[in-house]
Each structure stands twice: as structure tokens, then as C-alpha cells.
Coordinates of C-alpha atoms in Angstrom, one line a residue:
M1 CA 0.0 0.0 0.0
S2 CA 1.4 3.4 -0.8
F3 CA 0.4 7.1 -0.3
G4 CA 1.2 9.0 -3.3
D5 CA 4.7 9.1 -4.7
G6 CA 6.6 9.6 -1.3
G7 CA 7.4 6.1 -0.8
P8 CA 7.0 4.2 2.4
F9 CA 6.8 6.4 5.6
Q10 CA 9.7 5.9 8.3
G11 CA 8.7 7.6 11.5
P12 CA 9.6 7.2 15.2
E13 CA 6.7 4.9 15.9
G14 CA 9.1 2.0 16.4
P15 CA 9.1 -1.5 15.2
G16 CA 5.5 -2.0 16.0
N17 CA 4.5 0.0 12.9
G18 CA 7.0 -1.9 10.7
S19 CA 9.6 1.0 10.5
T20 CA 13.4 1.0 11.6
P21 CA 14.6 3.9 14.1
D22 CA 17.7 6.1 13.3
W23 CA 20.0 4.8 16.1
E24 CA 22.9 7.2 15.4
A25 CA 20.7 10.3 15.7
L26 CA 19.3 9.0 19.0
A27 CA 22.8 8.5 20.4
D28 CA 23.9 12.0 19.5
A29 CA 20.8 13.5 21.2
S30 CA 21.4 11.5 24.4
A31 CA 25.0 12.7 24.6
A32 CA 24.0 16.3 24.2
R33 CA 21.5 16.1 27.0
A34 CA 24.1 14.5 29.3
R35 CA 26.6 17.3 28.7
R36 CA 24.0 20.0 29.4
K37 CA 23.1 18.3 32.7
K38 CA 26.7 18.1 33.8
W39 CA 27.4 21.7 33.2
L40 CA 24.2 22.7 35.0
L41 CA 25.3 20.7 38.1
I42 CA 28.8 22.3 38.1
G43 CA 27.5 25.7 37.6
G44 CA 24.9 25.3 40.3
G45 CA 27.4 24.0 42.8
A46 CA 29.8 26.9 42.2
L47 CA 26.9 29.4 42.6
A48 CA 25.9 27.7 45.9
T49 CA 29.4 27.8 47.2
A50 CA 29.8 31.5 46.4
A51 CA 26.5 32.3 48.0
V52 CA 27.5 30.5 51.2
A53 CA 30.9 32.3 51.4
A54 CA 29.3 35.6 50.8
A55 CA 26.7 35.0 53.5
V56 CA 29.4 34.0 56.0
A57 CA 31.5 37.1 55.2
T58 CA 28.5 39.3 55.4
A59 CA 27.6 37.8 58.8
V60 CA 31.1 38.4 60.3
V61 CA 32.2 41.8 59.0
S62 CA 30.9 44.4 56.6
V63 CA 32.6 47.5 55.3
N64 CA 31.0 50.9 55.5
G65 CA 31.1 53.2 52.6
D66 CA 33.9 55.3 54.2
G67 CA 36.1 52.2 54.5
S68 CA 35.6 51.9 58.3
R69 CA 35.0 48.5 59.7
R70 CA 31.6 47.5 61.2
D71 CA 30.9 44.3 63.1
T72 CA 27.6 42.5 62.2
G73 CA 26.0 39.2 63.0
K74 CA 26.2 37.0 66.0
H75 CA 29.8 35.9 65.7
A76 CA 31.2 39.4 65.1
S77 CA 30.8 40.3 68.7
E78 CA 32.9 37.3 69.7
L79 CA 36.0 38.4 67.8
P80 CA 38.5 41.0 69.2
T81 CA 39.4 44.1 67.3
A82 CA 42.9 45.3 66.6
D83 CA 42.6 47.7 69.5
D84 CA 41.7 44.9 71.9
L85 CA 44.9 42.9 71.2
P86 CA 47.9 43.5 73.5
T87 CA 50.9 45.3 71.9
E88 CA 53.4 43.4 74.0
L89 CA 53.4 39.9 75.4
P90 CA 53.5 39.7 79.2
A91 CA 56.8 38.7 80.7
P92 CA 56.9 35.2 82.2
E93 CA 56.3 35.2 86.0
P94 CA 59.4 34.1 88.0
S95 CA 59.0 30.9 89.9
F96 CA 60.5 30.3 93.3
S97 CA 61.3 27.2 95.2
S98 CA 59.0 26.5 98.2
M99 CA 62.0 25.4 100.1
A100 CA 63.6 28.3 102.1
P101 CA 67.4 28.4 102.0
P102 CA 69.2 27.6 105.2
P103 CA 70.3 30.6 107.3
P104 CA 74.0 31.4 107.1
P105 CA 76.2 30.0 109.9
D106 CA 76.7 32.3 112.9
P107 CA 80.5 33.1 113.2
R108 CA 80.2 33.0 116.9
D109 CA 79.2 29.3 116.8
Y110 CA 82.7 28.5 115.5
I111 CA 84.6 30.2 118.2
A112 CA 82.3 29.2 121.1
D113 CA 83.4 25.5 121.3
V114 CA 86.7 23.8 120.8
E115 CA 85.0 21.1 118.8
K116 CA 84.1 23.6 116.0
D117 CA 87.0 26.0 116.3
R118 CA 89.6 24.2 114.3
L119 CA 92.0 26.9 113.1
P120 CA 95.5 27.1 114.5
V121 CA 95.9 28.8 117.9
D122 CA 99.1 30.7 118.0
V123 CA 100.7 34.2 118.0
D124 CA 100.3 34.8 114.3
A125 CA 96.7 33.8 114.3
F126 CA 95.8 36.7 116.6
F127 CA 98.7 39.2 116.3
P128 CA 100.2 39.0 112.8
G129 CA 102.7 41.5 111.4
D130 CA 105.1 43.9 113.0
R131 CA 102.6 46.8 113.2
L132 CA 98.9 47.5 113.4
T133 CA 96.9 50.6 112.5
A134 CA 93.7 51.7 114.1
E135 CA 91.9 55.0 113.3
G136 CA 95.0 56.3 111.7
R137 CA 97.2 55.5 114.6
T138 CA 100.1 53.0 114.1
Y139 CA 101.5 50.8 116.8
A140 CA 104.7 48.8 116.7
R141 CA 104.5 45.2 117.9
G142 CA 107.1 44.3 120.5
A143 CA 107.6 41.1 122.4
T144 CA 105.2 38.1 122.0
H145 CA 104.7 35.1 124.2
R146 CA 102.7 31.9 124.3
T147 CA 102.4 29.4 127.2
K148 CA 100.2 26.8 128.7
Q149 CA 101.2 28.0 132.2
C150 CA 98.2 30.4 132.4
A151 CA 98.8 31.5 136.0
A152 CA 102.3 32.6 135.1
T153 CA 101.0 35.3 132.8
A154 CA 98.9 37.1 135.5
Q155 CA 99.3 39.2 138.6
G156 CA 97.2 39.0 141.8
A157 CA 94.2 36.7 141.9
L158 CA 93.8 36.4 138.1
G159 CA 96.2 33.5 137.9
A160 CA 94.1 31.4 140.2
I161 CA 90.9 32.3 138.3
L162 CA 92.4 31.3 135.0
T163 CA 93.4 27.9 136.4
A164 CA 90.1 27.3 138.2
N165 CA 88.1 27.8 135.0
G166 CA 90.2 25.5 132.8
C167 CA 92.5 27.9 131.0
D168 CA 94.3 26.0 128.2
Q169 CA 96.9 28.6 127.2
V170 CA 97.6 32.4 127.1
I171 CA 99.0 34.3 124.2
R172 CA 100.4 37.8 124.8
A173 CA 101.7 40.6 122.6
T174 CA 102.9 44.2 123.5
Y175 CA 102.3 47.2 121.3
S176 CA 103.7 50.7 121.9
R177 CA 103.4 54.3 120.6
N178 CA 104.7 57.6 121.8
G179 CA 105.8 56.4 125.2
V180 CA 102.7 54.4 125.9
A181 CA 102.7 50.5 125.9
V182 CA 99.9 48.0 126.2
T183 CA 100.2 44.3 126.6
V184 CA 97.1 42.3 125.4
G185 CA 96.6 38.7 126.4
I186 CA 94.2 36.1 125.1
A187 CA 93.3 33.2 127.4
V188 CA 92.0 30.1 125.6
F189 CA 89.3 27.8 127.0
D190 CA 87.3 24.9 125.7
T191 CA 83.9 26.6 126.0
E192 CA 82.3 30.0 125.9
A193 CA 80.9 29.6 129.4
Q194 CA 84.4 29.2 130.9
A195 CA 85.7 32.3 129.1
K196 CA 82.7 34.4 130.3
R197 CA 83.0 33.3 133.8
T198 CA 86.7 34.1 133.9
A199 CA 86.2 37.6 132.5
R200 CA 83.4 38.3 135.0
L201 CA 85.4 37.2 138.0
A202 CA 88.7 38.7 136.9
T203 CA 90.6 40.6 139.7
G204 CA 94.2 41.4 139.7
G205 CA 95.3 41.6 136.1
L206 CA 97.5 40.6 133.2
A207 CA 101.3 40.7 133.7
S208 CA 102.9 43.2 131.2
L209 CA 105.3 41.8 128.7
S210 CA 108.5 43.8 128.0
G211 CA 111.2 43.2 125.3
P212 CA 113.0 44.8 122.5
G213 CA 112.0 48.5 122.2
V214 CA 109.8 48.3 125.3
P215 CA 111.3 48.4 128.8
V216 CA 109.6 46.9 131.9
F217 CA 106.3 48.8 132.6
C218 CA 103.3 48.5 134.8
R219 CA 105.2 46.5 137.5
D220 CA 106.1 47.0 141.1
G221 CA 103.0 48.8 142.2
V222 CA 102.8 51.2 139.3
I223 CA 99.2 52.3 138.5
C224 CA 98.1 51.2 135.1
R225 CA 94.8 50.7 133.3
R226 CA 93.5 47.1 133.1
T227 CA 90.5 45.6 131.2
A228 CA 88.9 42.2 130.9
N229 CA 86.4 41.0 128.2
S230 CA 85.4 37.7 126.5
Y231 CA 84.1 36.6 123.1
G232 CA 83.4 33.0 122.2
R233 CA 85.8 30.7 124.1
Y234 CA 88.4 33.4 124.5
A235 CA 88.8 35.8 127.4
Y236 CA 91.1 38.7 126.6
F237 CA 92.8 41.2 128.9
T238 CA 94.9 44.4 128.6
V239 CA 97.3 46.3 130.8
G240 CA 98.6 49.6 129.7
G241 CA 100.6 52.6 130.9
F242 CA 103.7 54.7 130.4
T243 CA 107.1 53.2 129.5
D244 CA 108.9 55.7 131.8
G245 CA 107.3 54.2 134.9
R246 CA 104.8 57.0 135.6
N247 CA 101.4 56.2 137.1
A248 CA 98.5 56.4 134.7
T249 CA 95.4 58.5 135.6
K250 CA 92.0 58.9 134.0
A251 CA 93.2 62.2 132.5
D252 CA 95.9 60.4 130.5
K253 CA 93.9 60.0 127.2
D254 CA 96.8 58.4 125.3
V255 CA 96.8 55.4 127.7
Y256 CA 93.0 55.0 127.3
T257 CA 93.1 55.4 123.5
T258 CA 95.9 52.9 123.1
G259 CA 94.1 50.4 125.4
D260 CA 90.8 50.8 123.5
D261 CA 92.5 50.4 120.1
L262 CA 94.1 47.2 121.3
T263 CA 90.9 45.9 122.9
D264 CA 88.9 46.6 119.7
Y265 CA 91.6 45.0 117.5
T266 CA 91.7 41.8 119.6
F267 CA 87.9 41.5 119.4
R268 CA 88.0 41.9 115.6
R269 CA 90.7 39.3 115.3
I270 CA 88.7 36.8 117.3
R271 CA 85.6 37.5 115.4
H272 CA 87.4 37.2 112.0
R273 CA 88.4 33.7 113.1
G274 CA 84.8 32.8 113.4
E275 CA 83.8 34.5 110.1
V276 CA 86.5 32.5 108.2
Q277 CA 85.2 29.2 109.5
A278 CA 81.6 30.1 109.0
S279 CA 82.2 31.1 105.4
A280 CA 84.0 27.9 104.7
A281 CA 81.1 25.9 106.2
A282 CA 78.6 27.8 104.1
D283 CA 80.6 27.1 100.9
I284 CA 80.5 23.3 101.7
T285 CA 76.7 23.5 102.3
T286 CA 76.0 25.2 99.0
T287 CA 78.2 22.9 96.8

């Protein structure tokens, strides 16, 4: 059967109507539709991403027309501005040990007991050098003497007092200046209590020590100035007067000044002995 001169009709009705489809045309159309769908998906995703980013940026910070910054949205109030930030970092806080350092040793502890006082006990330990200077005044050292016969270094009752309190030895030295001489003697004991008791009970006095450059003085009833003191396990005494045999009086300032200079010097020498030993003990503790 035919309809005019056009020949048989080949439409898209399919095999049910007896015609054959154009497969190549159908494949090209399908590929074109797939490409359009892909580009639509990509474009839509990009637009969605840009929209989200813009929304976030707008919610955090917006810029005014004059270029100033203006916080907007909930999160903007939670962010610090440049003015809020510190210009300098704080210095680290120092840390300290909770353990307190031990107190420094007391120099007196090392001269109060024979068990701790370990430095040599001799003339040079207390009276070194040929001269000493105090307050601008220079004294020449004369004779020196050291003995364990403590009583032999004293006059009157002092000898018995030294012996009764356990005196171990006495070291003496004489210093002179401008016609005035002073003998200073250090009596050594085992304990501080013995030295204190001896100085407190002292009567009579130290026997003067003469020698090269210093004639016999303060003997045979001549009136001289005498002192008694103690520090640590040491009791120390002075006897001073004129080298020409005159009696000393309270008006004779040179006698008093010389005696005071020698008393102060002796005290400082004894204390220095304690300081040296205390310092050595502190160094051992800290190393």
C-alpha cells in the first residue's frame, strides 16, 4: 500500500509499525542532553558555594562606605578588634622554690666551742705582722709570748681564776706608741661559758710583757689601766701605761686610747676567726 509518490513512511513509531529507528541520531541527542546536565550541576554548585561564602563574610564583617569596619551578626561580637589585642606579650612570671634556703652560719658558733674552732691557735693567728693601724694610729709590735702555764701570765688573783676555769693557754703581745705601751693577752678555753666566767670574775690583772724597744712597765705597784672581756671561748685582757714608769690616771687619754685600740683590734681578730670558719662551712653546704 502506498500514499502518493513519497514512498513508504519511516517515523519514530518503532518496530510496532513496521519502520526502523535512526540509532545514530538518537545516540547524539542523548550525549548532548548528558553534557547539558553536567554543566548545569557544576554551575549550580559553584553558585551555591559562592553564595554561602558571601553569606558568612557578610555575617562576620561588613565594610562601610567610608572604609571603616563594622561588626555585624552574632559571631562578630565574639571576635577581638585590633585595639583589643595586646601590643606586648607579658613577661613570664618568676618561679620560686617553696624550700627556704638555710640561714647562714653564725660566726660565733665556730669560736664558742673547741670542737668547732679548728683553726690554729698561735701568736700569728691573733697578732700578725710587726705593726697594726687603728683609726690612723700606728702601733709597733714588741715582744710576744705563748704558754700553757696560764697562771704565770697574771698578777694577783687572776692567775688562780684562769686555772680554776680550765684555761688551756695564754697568748700575749705588746704594742707601743709615743711612750705608751699596752700588753694584750688572750686566754683560751674549751667553752664559751668558761671564758665568760673568767672575765666576769677577773681581779688582779694581766702581767705586762717587755722586750726589744719596750722596757719593763706596769710592774712593782705602778698604777696602770686594766681591762677584761670575752668573746666566744676566748677571754682577753689588757694592761697599759707609760714606759717611763709614771702612774696612769683617768686624765691620760693616750693610755686609754691605746688600750681601747688594742681591745677593739683583739675582738675583731677573734671574730674574724669565726667568720672565716663560718664562710668555709657555708661554701661546703651550697656545693
